Amino acid sequence: ALFHDVLIVCGVFSWLGYFYNVEIDSLFAVSLLTIAGYSVNNTVVVFDRIREKSILESQLSFKYQIDKAVSSTLTRTLYTSFTTLLPLICILIWGGSTLYWFSFSLIIGVITGSWSSIALAPSLLSITSNK
């Protein structure tokens, strides 16, 4: 899921570079590291809730435990993403030309990171688990 988030942002910027001559600078590397940290944090929260549900509700199937854990962390993840997007959008609008592509990449990363921690990582866990 972490590789997915960074790959999506790199793919978007490769298309932007191809069509609109957007250059990659050191702020882009910083944004990739920030996106990776954000994605790991969200995924750890979801997986910790999965661990709690697997201990408390061991009579349920593992896929149902994952579903209940994701459902219980869904609002937290969406609220966190929304409150992160608000200042990023403000930086995008009023931050000037220096911070424009930095905030744009972070916006893409927060959106894909939230999606991957809600949908992609738990799905991969249920597919690859032996339970």
mmCIF file of N, CA and C in Angstrom:
data_model
loop_
_atom_site.group_PDB
_atom_site.id
_atom_site.type_symbol
_atom_site.label_atom_id
_atom_site.label_comp_id
_atom_site.label_asym_id
_atom_site.label_seq_id
_atom_site.Cartn_x
_atom_site.Cartn_y
_atom_site.Cartn_z
ATOM 1 N N ALA A 1 0.832 -1.195 0.000
ATOM 2 C CA ALA A 1 0.000 0.000 0.000
ATOM 3 C C ALA A 1 0.872 1.252 0.000
ATOM 4 N N LEU A 2 1.975 1.211 0.714
ATOM 5 C CA LEU A 2 2.895 2.356 0.741
ATOM 6 C C LEU A 2 3.507 2.577 -0.639
ATOM 7 N N PHE A 3 3.894 1.514 -1.280
ATOM 8 C CA PHE A 3 4.450 1.608 -2.624
ATOM 9 C C PHE A 3 3.405 2.166 -3.588
ATOM 10 N N HIS A 4 2.166 1.774 -3.413
ATOM 11 C CA HIS A 4 1.057 2.258 -4.244
ATOM 12 C C HIS A 4 0.924 3.776 -4.143
ATOM 13 N N ASP A 5 0.980 4.316 -2.926
ATOM 14 C CA ASP A 5 0.784 5.758 -2.726
ATOM 15 C C ASP A 5 1.887 6.570 -3.387
ATOM 16 N N VAL A 6 3.109 6.151 -3.191
ATOM 17 C CA VAL A 6 4.241 6.865 -3.782
ATOM 18 C C VAL A 6 4.246 6.704 -5.298
ATOM 19 N N LEU A 7 3.880 5.518 -5.773
ATOM 20 C CA LEU A 7 3.853 5.270 -7.210
ATOM 21 C C LEU A 7 2.784 6.112 -7.915
ATOM 22 N N ILE A 8 1.634 6.287 -7.294
ATOM 23 C CA ILE A 8 0.575 7.108 -7.895
ATOM 24 C C ILE A 8 1.045 8.549 -8.048
ATOM 25 N N VAL A 9 1.659 9.095 -7.011
ATOM 26 C CA VAL A 9 2.140 10.487 -7.075
ATOM 27 C C VAL A 9 3.236 10.619 -8.120
ATOM 28 N N CYS A 10 4.149 9.673 -8.170
ATOM 29 C CA CYS A 10 5.208 9.714 -9.192
ATOM 30 C C CYS A 10 4.616 9.599 -10.597
ATOM 31 N N GLY A 11 3.601 8.766 -10.750
ATOM 32 C CA GLY A 11 2.955 8.631 -12.049
ATOM 33 C C GLY A 11 2.249 9.898 -12.484
ATOM 34 N N VAL A 12 1.548 10.543 -11.556
ATOM 35 C CA VAL A 12 0.874 11.803 -11.886
ATOM 36 C C VAL A 12 1.892 12.858 -12.285
ATOM 37 N N PHE A 13 3.000 12.928 -11.568
ATOM 38 C CA PHE A 13 4.004 13.939 -11.882
ATOM 39 C C PHE A 13 4.795 13.606 -13.144
ATOM 40 N N SER A 14 4.891 12.341 -13.477
ATOM 41 C CA SER A 14 5.540 12.031 -14.753
ATOM 42 C C SER A 14 4.657 12.476 -15.913
ATOM 43 N N TRP A 15 3.343 12.315 -15.780
ATOM 44 C CA TRP A 15 2.428 12.815 -16.809
ATOM 45 C C TRP A 15 2.425 14.334 -16.847
ATOM 46 N N LEU A 16 2.451 14.973 -15.680
ATOM 47 C CA LEU A 16 2.508 16.439 -15.655
ATOM 48 C C LEU A 16 3.805 16.947 -16.276
ATOM 49 N N GLY A 17 4.892 16.243 -16.040
ATOM 50 C CA GLY A 17 6.158 16.629 -16.650
ATOM 51 C C GLY A 17 6.155 16.434 -18.145
ATOM 52 N N TYR A 18 5.516 15.399 -18.597
ATOM 53 C CA TYR A 18 5.465 15.120 -20.028
ATOM 54 C C TYR A 18 4.598 16.137 -20.774
ATOM 55 N N PHE A 19 3.431 16.445 -20.215
ATOM 56 C CA PHE A 19 2.492 17.316 -20.924
ATOM 57 C C PHE A 19 2.644 18.801 -20.590
ATOM 58 N N TYR A 20 3.020 19.124 -19.343
ATOM 59 C CA TYR A 20 3.049 20.524 -18.919
ATOM 60 C C TYR A 20 4.435 20.993 -18.482
ATOM 61 N N ASN A 21 5.460 20.193 -18.703
ATOM 62 C CA ASN A 21 6.847 20.531 -18.354
ATOM 63 C C ASN A 21 7.032 20.871 -16.881
ATOM 64 N N VAL A 22 6.344 20.153 -16.006
ATOM 65 C CA VAL A 22 6.521 20.320 -14.565
ATOM 66 C C VAL A 22 7.821 19.642 -14.168
ATOM 67 N N GLU A 23 8.684 20.387 -13.488
ATOM 68 C CA GLU A 23 9.978 19.842 -13.083
ATOM 69 C C GLU A 23 9.912 19.310 -11.659
ATOM 70 N N ILE A 24 10.663 18.260 -11.434
ATOM 71 C CA ILE A 24 10.753 17.664 -10.110
ATOM 72 C C ILE A 24 11.948 18.279 -9.406
ATOM 73 N N ASP A 25 11.731 18.734 -8.162
ATOM 74 C CA ASP A 25 12.800 19.359 -7.395
ATOM 75 C C ASP A 25 12.910 18.676 -6.028
ATOM 76 N N SER A 26 13.658 19.293 -5.136
ATOM 77 C CA SER A 26 13.861 18.696 -3.820
ATOM 78 C C SER A 26 12.579 18.689 -2.993
ATOM 79 N N LEU A 27 11.676 19.628 -3.222
ATOM 80 C CA LEU A 27 10.403 19.615 -2.501
ATOM 81 C C LEU A 27 9.551 18.409 -2.889
ATOM 82 N N PHE A 28 9.720 17.934 -4.111
ATOM 83 C CA PHE A 28 8.999 16.731 -4.524
ATOM 84 C C PHE A 28 9.489 15.527 -3.721
ATOM 85 N N ALA A 29 10.786 15.432 -3.514
ATOM 86 C CA ALA A 29 11.326 14.333 -2.703
ATOM 87 C C ALA A 29 10.827 14.430 -1.259
ATOM 88 N N VAL A 30 10.742 15.637 -0.742
ATOM 89 C CA VAL A 30 10.208 15.835 0.604
ATOM 90 C C VAL A 30 8.744 15.429 0.658
ATOM 91 N N SER A 31 7.991 15.768 -0.380
ATOM 92 C CA SER A 31 6.575 15.395 -0.387
ATOM 93 C C SER A 31 6.405 13.874 -0.455
ATOM 94 N N LEU A 32 7.270 13.189 -1.185
ATOM 95 C CA LEU A 32 7.181 11.723 -1.228
ATOM 96 C C LEU A 32 7.457 11.102 0.143
ATOM 97 N N LEU A 33 8.425 11.652 0.847
ATOM 98 C CA LEU A 33 8.711 11.144 2.195
ATOM 99 C C LEU A 33 7.551 11.435 3.152
ATOM 100 N N THR A 34 6.957 12.605 3.008
ATOM 101 C CA THR A 34 5.804 12.950 3.842
ATOM 102 C C THR A 34 4.616 12.047 3.538
ATOM 103 N N ILE A 35 4.386 11.779 2.279
ATOM 104 C CA ILE A 35 3.296 10.884 1.876
ATOM 105 C C ILE A 35 3.535 9.482 2.424
ATOM 106 N N ALA A 36 4.771 9.018 2.372
ATOM 107 C CA ALA A 36 5.078 7.692 2.908
ATOM 108 C C ALA A 36 4.805 7.640 4.413
ATOM 109 N N GLY A 37 5.208 8.662 5.133
ATOM 110 C CA GLY A 37 4.937 8.702 6.571
ATOM 111 C C GLY A 37 3.456 8.770 6.885
ATOM 112 N N TYR A 38 2.740 9.566 6.133
ATOM 113 C CA TYR A 38 1.294 9.693 6.325
ATOM 114 C C TYR A 38 0.597 8.363 6.059
ATOM 115 N N SER A 39 0.990 7.696 5.006
ATOM 116 C CA SER A 39 0.384 6.420 4.654
ATOM 117 C C SER A 39 0.685 5.349 5.705
ATOM 118 N N VAL A 40 1.907 5.313 6.171
ATOM 119 C CA VAL A 40 2.269 4.333 7.198
ATOM 120 C C VAL A 40 1.474 4.589 8.473
ATOM 121 N N ASN A 41 1.333 5.856 8.851
ATOM 122 C CA ASN A 41 0.590 6.187 10.066
ATOM 123 C C ASN A 41 -0.860 5.742 9.956
ATOM 124 N N ASN A 42 -1.518 6.048 8.850
ATOM 125 C CA ASN A 42 -2.906 5.635 8.668
ATOM 126 C C ASN A 42 -3.050 4.118 8.659
ATOM 127 N N THR A 43 -2.142 3.439 7.990
ATOM 128 C CA THR A 43 -2.220 1.988 7.902
ATOM 129 C C THR A 43 -1.970 1.337 9.252
ATOM 130 N N VAL A 44 -1.071 1.897 10.044
ATOM 131 C CA VAL A 44 -0.808 1.352 11.377
ATOM 132 C C VAL A 44 -2.042 1.492 12.259
ATOM 133 N N VAL A 45 -2.747 2.608 12.167
ATOM 134 C CA VAL A 45 -3.968 2.799 12.951
ATOM 135 C C VAL A 45 -5.013 1.743 12.573
ATOM 136 N N VAL A 46 -5.195 1.523 11.282
ATOM 137 C CA VAL A 46 -6.180 0.539 10.833
ATOM 138 C C VAL A 46 -5.747 -0.866 11.252
ATOM 139 N N PHE A 47 -4.485 -1.206 11.082
ATOM 140 C CA PHE A 47 -4.024 -2.549 11.442
ATOM 141 C C PHE A 47 -4.042 -2.769 12.951
ATOM 142 N N ASP A 48 -3.822 -1.724 13.728
ATOM 143 C CA ASP A 48 -3.917 -1.866 15.173
ATOM 144 C C ASP A 48 -5.356 -2.163 15.585
ATOM 145 N N ARG A 49 -6.306 -1.525 14.925
ATOM 146 C CA ARG A 49 -7.704 -1.810 15.212
ATOM 147 C C ARG A 49 -8.064 -3.225 14.773
ATOM 148 N N ILE A 50 -7.476 -3.694 13.685
ATOM 149 C CA ILE A 50 -7.701 -5.083 13.256
ATOM 150 C C ILE A 50 -7.162 -6.043 14.308
ATOM 151 N N ARG A 51 -6.004 -5.724 14.847
ATOM 152 C CA ARG A 51 -5.424 -6.562 15.898
ATOM 153 C C ARG A 51 -6.327 -6.593 17.129
ATOM 154 N N GLU A 52 -6.856 -5.424 17.515
ATOM 155 C CA GLU A 52 -7.767 -5.370 18.661
ATOM 156 C C GLU A 52 -9.033 -6.190 18.409
ATOM 157 N N LYS A 53 -9.590 -6.063 17.231
ATOM 158 C CA LYS A 53 -10.806 -6.811 16.903
ATOM 159 C C LYS A 53 -10.543 -8.308 16.860
ATOM 160 N N SER A 54 -9.366 -8.710 16.410
ATOM 161 C CA SER A 54 -9.073 -10.143 16.350
ATOM 162 C C SER A 54 -8.915 -10.738 17.748
ATOM 163 N N ILE A 55 -8.522 -9.912 18.715
ATOM 164 C CA ILE A 55 -8.414 -10.404 20.092
ATOM 165 C C ILE A 55 -9.788 -10.424 20.765
ATOM 166 N N LEU A 56 -10.548 -9.326 20.590
ATOM 167 C CA LEU A 56 -11.831 -9.198 21.277
ATOM 168 C C LEU A 56 -12.934 -10.046 20.660
ATOM 169 N N GLU A 57 -12.914 -10.195 19.359
ATOM 170 C CA GLU A 57 -13.987 -10.916 18.682
ATOM 171 C C GLU A 57 -13.412 -12.101 17.904
ATOM 172 N N SER A 58 -12.773 -12.999 18.621
ATOM 173 C CA SER A 58 -12.100 -14.128 17.971
ATOM 174 C C SER A 58 -13.068 -15.150 17.402
ATOM 175 N N GLN A 59 -14.336 -15.109 17.805
ATOM 176 C CA GLN A 59 -15.314 -16.066 17.280
ATOM 177 C C GLN A 59 -15.734 -15.734 15.849
ATOM 178 N N LEU A 60 -15.505 -14.511 15.406
ATOM 179 C CA LEU A 60 -15.870 -14.103 14.049
ATOM 180 C C LEU A 60 -14.786 -14.515 13.067
ATOM 181 N N SER A 61 -15.143 -14.578 11.804
ATOM 182 C CA SER A 61 -14.131 -14.880 10.788
ATOM 183 C C SER A 61 -13.193 -13.688 10.645
ATOM 184 N N PHE A 62 -12.001 -13.951 10.146
ATOM 185 C CA PHE A 62 -10.980 -12.901 10.066
ATOM 186 C C PHE A 62 -11.398 -11.797 9.102
ATOM 187 N N LYS A 63 -12.051 -12.158 8.024
ATOM 188 C CA LYS A 63 -12.504 -11.140 7.074
ATOM 189 C C LYS A 63 -13.562 -10.241 7.694
ATOM 190 N N TYR A 64 -14.420 -10.789 8.528
ATOM 191 C CA TYR A 64 -15.421 -9.980 9.199
ATOM 192 C C TYR A 64 -14.772 -9.097 10.272
ATOM 193 N N GLN A 65 -13.738 -9.601 10.929
ATOM 194 C CA GLN A 65 -12.994 -8.781 11.891
ATOM 195 C C GLN A 65 -12.346 -7.591 11.188
ATOM 196 N N ILE A 66 -11.785 -7.832 10.011
ATOM 197 C CA ILE A 66 -11.188 -6.747 9.229
ATOM 198 C C ILE A 66 -12.254 -5.738 8.835
ATOM 199 N N ASP A 67 -13.400 -6.220 8.416
ATOM 200 C CA ASP A 67 -14.486 -5.328 8.016
ATOM 201 C C ASP A 67 -14.942 -4.453 9.182
ATOM 202 N N LYS A 68 -15.108 -5.040 10.356
ATOM 203 C CA LYS A 68 -15.525 -4.265 11.525
ATOM 204 C C LYS A 68 -14.455 -3.269 11.945
ATOM 205 N N ALA A 69 -13.193 -3.649 11.833
ATOM 206 C CA ALA A 69 -12.108 -2.740 12.206
ATOM 207 C C ALA A 69 -12.033 -1.554 11.255
ATOM 208 N N VAL A 70 -12.174 -1.817 9.968
ATOM 209 C CA VAL A 70 -12.147 -0.722 8.990
ATOM 210 C C VAL A 70 -13.353 0.186 9.190
ATOM 211 N N SER A 71 -14.489 -0.389 9.477
ATOM 212 C CA SER A 71 -15.686 0.413 9.721
ATOM 213 C C SER A 71 -15.532 1.309 10.942
ATOM 214 N N SER A 72 -14.867 0.799 11.964
ATOM 215 C CA SER A 72 -14.705 1.602 13.173
ATOM 216 C C SER A 72 -13.648 2.693 13.025
ATOM 217 N N THR A 73 -12.722 2.535 12.104
ATOM 218 C CA THR A 73 -11.708 3.578 11.902
ATOM 219 C C THR A 73 -11.999 4.466 10.704
ATOM 220 N N LEU A 74 -13.090 4.209 10.002
ATOM 221 C CA LEU A 74 -13.394 4.958 8.785
ATOM 222 C C LEU A 74 -13.589 6.445 9.050
ATOM 223 N N THR A 75 -14.388 6.789 10.030
ATOM 224 C CA THR A 75 -14.623 8.213 10.293
ATOM 225 C C THR A 75 -13.357 8.900 10.778
ATOM 226 N N ARG A 76 -12.567 8.221 11.589
ATOM 227 C CA ARG A 76 -11.315 8.812 12.060
ATOM 228 C C ARG A 76 -10.387 9.098 10.895
ATOM 229 N N THR A 77 -10.278 8.159 9.981
ATOM 230 C CA THR A 77 -9.399 8.338 8.830
ATOM 231 C C THR A 77 -9.903 9.450 7.919
ATOM 232 N N LEU A 78 -11.201 9.499 7.684
ATOM 233 C CA LEU A 78 -11.744 10.541 6.826
ATOM 234 C C LEU A 78 -11.612 11.921 7.462
ATOM 235 N N TYR A 79 -11.857 12.023 8.774
ATOM 236 C CA TYR A 79 -11.685 13.318 9.447
ATOM 237 C C TYR A 79 -10.227 13.771 9.432
ATOM 238 N N THR A 80 -9.327 12.847 9.660
ATOM 239 C CA THR A 80 -7.906 13.190 9.619
ATOM 240 C C THR A 80 -7.502 13.643 8.225
ATOM 241 N N SER A 81 -7.967 12.956 7.222
ATOM 242 C CA SER A 81 -7.641 13.332 5.845
ATOM 243 C C SER A 81 -8.227 14.693 5.496
ATOM 244 N N PHE A 82 -9.459 14.940 5.912
ATOM 245 C CA PHE A 82 -10.098 16.214 5.607
ATOM 246 C C PHE A 82 -9.369 17.369 6.295
ATOM 247 N N THR A 83 -9.006 17.189 7.570
ATOM 248 C CA THR A 83 -8.305 18.273 8.267
ATOM 249 C C THR A 83 -6.881 18.446 7.762
ATOM 250 N N THR A 84 -6.318 17.441 7.148
ATOM 251 C CA THR A 84 -5.013 17.592 6.511
ATOM 252 C C THR A 84 -5.149 18.285 5.161
ATOM 253 N N LEU A 85 -6.217 17.999 4.453
ATOM 254 C CA LEU A 85 -6.421 18.600 3.136
ATOM 255 C C LEU A 85 -6.733 20.092 3.216
ATOM 256 N N LEU A 86 -7.381 20.536 4.268
ATOM 257 C CA LEU A 86 -7.731 21.958 4.371
ATOM 258 C C LEU A 86 -6.506 22.879 4.303
ATOM 259 N N PRO A 87 -5.477 22.697 5.130
ATOM 260 C CA PRO A 87 -4.311 23.578 4.980
ATOM 261 C C PRO A 87 -3.544 23.357 3.681
ATOM 262 N N LEU A 88 -3.580 22.131 3.161
ATOM 263 C CA LEU A 88 -2.895 21.888 1.892
ATOM 264 C C LEU A 88 -3.562 22.639 0.749
ATOM 265 N N ILE A 89 -4.878 22.696 0.768
ATOM 266 C CA ILE A 89 -5.589 23.461 -0.256
ATOM 267 C C ILE A 89 -5.302 24.951 -0.103
ATOM 268 N N CYS A 90 -5.219 25.426 1.142
ATOM 269 C CA CYS A 90 -4.868 26.836 1.372
ATOM 270 C C CYS A 90 -3.466 27.141 0.873
ATOM 271 N N ILE A 91 -2.529 26.234 1.104
ATOM 272 C CA ILE A 91 -1.167 26.426 0.589
ATOM 273 C C ILE A 91 -1.170 26.400 -0.928
ATOM 274 N N LEU A 92 -1.982 25.522 -1.508
ATOM 275 C CA LEU A 92 -2.071 25.446 -2.965
ATOM 276 C C LEU A 92 -2.577 26.767 -3.545
ATOM 277 N N ILE A 93 -3.570 27.351 -2.897
ATOM 278 C CA ILE A 93 -4.168 28.577 -3.426
ATOM 279 C C ILE A 93 -3.308 29.795 -3.117
ATOM 280 N N TRP A 94 -2.884 29.960 -1.873
ATOM 281 C CA TRP A 94 -2.210 31.184 -1.450
ATOM 282 C C TRP A 94 -0.721 31.018 -1.162
ATOM 283 N N GLY A 95 -0.158 29.853 -1.398
ATOM 284 C CA GLY A 95 1.227 29.601 -1.037
ATOM 285 C C GLY A 95 2.255 30.127 -2.012
ATOM 286 N N GLY A 96 1.844 30.533 -3.166
ATOM 287 C CA GLY A 96 2.794 31.028 -4.144
ATOM 288 C C GLY A 96 3.268 29.929 -5.069
ATOM 289 N N SER A 97 4.057 30.344 -6.036
ATOM 290 C CA SER A 97 4.503 29.392 -7.058
ATOM 291 C C SER A 97 5.521 28.386 -6.524
ATOM 292 N N THR A 98 6.244 28.746 -5.482
ATOM 293 C CA THR A 98 7.251 27.842 -4.937
ATOM 294 C C THR A 98 6.616 26.611 -4.297
ATOM 295 N N LEU A 99 5.514 26.803 -3.613
ATOM 296 C CA LEU A 99 4.884 25.702 -2.885
ATOM 297 C C LEU A 99 3.732 25.054 -3.636
ATOM 298 N N TYR A 100 3.436 25.523 -4.838
ATOM 299 C CA TYR A 100 2.263 25.023 -5.563
ATOM 300 C C TYR A 100 2.360 23.521 -5.831
ATOM 301 N N TRP A 101 3.427 23.082 -6.475
ATOM 302 C CA TRP A 101 3.527 21.663 -6.834
ATOM 303 C C TRP A 101 3.796 20.790 -5.616
ATOM 304 N N PHE A 102 4.429 21.363 -4.595
ATOM 305 C CA PHE A 102 4.620 20.634 -3.342
ATOM 306 C C PHE A 102 3.274 20.314 -2.709
ATOM 307 N N SER A 103 2.418 21.317 -2.581
ATOM 308 C CA SER A 103 1.110 21.083 -1.980
ATOM 309 C C SER A 103 0.237 20.225 -2.888
ATOM 310 N N PHE A 104 0.379 20.371 -4.185
ATOM 311 C CA PHE A 104 -0.380 19.535 -5.122
ATOM 312 C C PHE A 104 -0.018 18.060 -4.949
ATOM 313 N N SER A 105 1.270 17.777 -4.824
ATOM 314 C CA SER A 105 1.681 16.384 -4.635
ATOM 315 C C SER A 105 1.222 15.846 -3.287
ATOM 316 N N LEU A 106 1.233 16.690 -2.261
ATOM 317 C CA LEU A 106 0.745 16.235 -0.964
ATOM 318 C C LEU A 106 -0.759 15.983 -0.987
ATOM 319 N N ILE A 107 -1.496 16.799 -1.718
ATOM 320 C CA ILE A 107 -2.940 16.575 -1.825
ATOM 321 C C ILE A 107 -3.218 15.229 -2.490
ATOM 322 N N ILE A 108 -2.525 14.950 -3.564
ATOM 323 C CA ILE A 108 -2.685 13.649 -4.228
ATOM 324 C C ILE A 108 -2.279 12.519 -3.291
ATOM 325 N N GLY A 109 -1.186 12.709 -2.574
ATOM 326 C CA GLY A 109 -0.709 11.683 -1.653
ATOM 327 C C GLY A 109 -1.644 11.432 -0.488
ATOM 328 N N VAL A 110 -2.240 12.484 0.056
ATOM 329 C CA VAL A 110 -3.176 12.308 1.169
ATOM 330 C C VAL A 110 -4.423 11.571 0.691
ATOM 331 N N ILE A 111 -4.899 11.917 -0.473
ATOM 332 C CA ILE A 111 -6.094 11.243 -1.004
ATOM 333 C C ILE A 111 -5.802 9.762 -1.273
ATOM 334 N N THR A 112 -4.706 9.482 -1.965
ATOM 335 C CA THR A 112 -4.390 8.075 -2.254
ATOM 336 C C THR A 112 -3.979 7.322 -0.990
ATOM 337 N N GLY A 113 -3.307 8.002 -0.065
ATOM 338 C CA GLY A 113 -2.924 7.356 1.186
ATOM 339 C C GLY A 113 -4.119 6.990 2.035
ATOM 340 N N SER A 114 -5.105 7.858 2.062
ATOM 341 C CA SER A 114 -6.324 7.554 2.811
ATOM 342 C C SER A 114 -7.070 6.395 2.172
ATOM 343 N N TRP A 115 -7.153 6.428 0.854
ATOM 344 C CA TRP A 115 -7.844 5.345 0.169
ATOM 345 C C TRP A 115 -7.122 4.010 0.383
ATOM 346 N N SER A 116 -5.817 4.032 0.304
ATOM 347 C CA SER A 116 -5.097 2.763 0.441
ATOM 348 C C SER A 116 -5.151 2.225 1.865
ATOM 349 N N SER A 117 -5.159 3.103 2.871
ATOM 350 C CA SER A 117 -5.237 2.595 4.238
ATOM 351 C C SER A 117 -6.632 2.107 4.590
ATOM 352 N N ILE A 118 -7.655 2.636 3.913
ATOM 353 C CA ILE A 118 -9.025 2.184 4.158
ATOM 354 C C ILE A 118 -9.359 0.945 3.330
ATOM 355 N N ALA A 119 -8.967 0.950 2.066
ATOM 356 C CA ALA A 119 -9.429 -0.100 1.159
ATOM 357 C C ALA A 119 -8.342 -1.076 0.734
ATOM 358 N N LEU A 120 -7.190 -0.576 0.367
ATOM 359 C CA LEU A 120 -6.180 -1.440 -0.236
ATOM 360 C C LEU A 120 -5.455 -2.325 0.775
ATOM 361 N N ALA A 121 -4.920 -1.730 1.832
ATOM 362 C CA ALA A 121 -4.132 -2.510 2.791
ATOM 363 C C ALA A 121 -4.955 -3.583 3.509
ATOM 364 N N PRO A 122 -6.172 -3.275 4.012
ATOM 365 C CA PRO A 122 -6.954 -4.357 4.624
ATOM 366 C C PRO A 122 -7.363 -5.445 3.627
ATOM 367 N N SER A 123 -7.612 -5.060 2.383
ATOM 368 C CA SER A 123 -7.946 -6.072 1.374
ATOM 369 C C SER A 123 -6.762 -6.987 1.110
ATOM 370 N N LEU A 124 -5.589 -6.405 1.016
ATOM 371 C CA LEU A 124 -4.384 -7.220 0.819
ATOM 372 C C LEU A 124 -4.139 -8.124 2.010
ATOM 373 N N LEU A 125 -4.438 -7.625 3.215
ATOM 374 C CA LEU A 125 -4.290 -8.450 4.418
ATOM 375 C C LEU A 125 -5.245 -9.627 4.390
ATOM 376 N N SER A 126 -6.478 -9.403 4.002
ATOM 377 C CA SER A 126 -7.441 -10.512 3.986
ATOM 378 C C SER A 126 -7.116 -11.530 2.892
ATOM 379 N N ILE A 127 -6.540 -11.066 1.799
ATOM 380 C CA ILE A 127 -6.168 -11.989 0.720
ATOM 381 C C ILE A 127 -4.955 -12.836 1.114
ATOM 382 N N THR A 128 -3.979 -12.209 1.771
ATOM 383 C CA THR A 128 -2.734 -12.909 2.060
ATOM 384 C C THR A 128 -2.702 -13.604 3.412
ATOM 385 N N SER A 129 -3.728 -13.419 4.248
ATOM 386 C CA SER A 129 -3.695 -14.032 5.579
ATOM 387 C C SER A 129 -4.037 -15.515 5.480
ATOM 388 N N ASN A 130 -3.572 -16.245 6.461
ATOM 389 C CA ASN A 130 -3.821 -17.684 6.525
ATOM 390 C C ASN A 130 -4.944 -18.030 7.490
ATOM 391 N N LYS A 131 -5.604 -17.019 8.034
ATOM 392 C CA LYS A 131 -6.643 -17.282 9.034
ATOM 393 C C LYS A 131 -7.939 -17.627 8.400
#
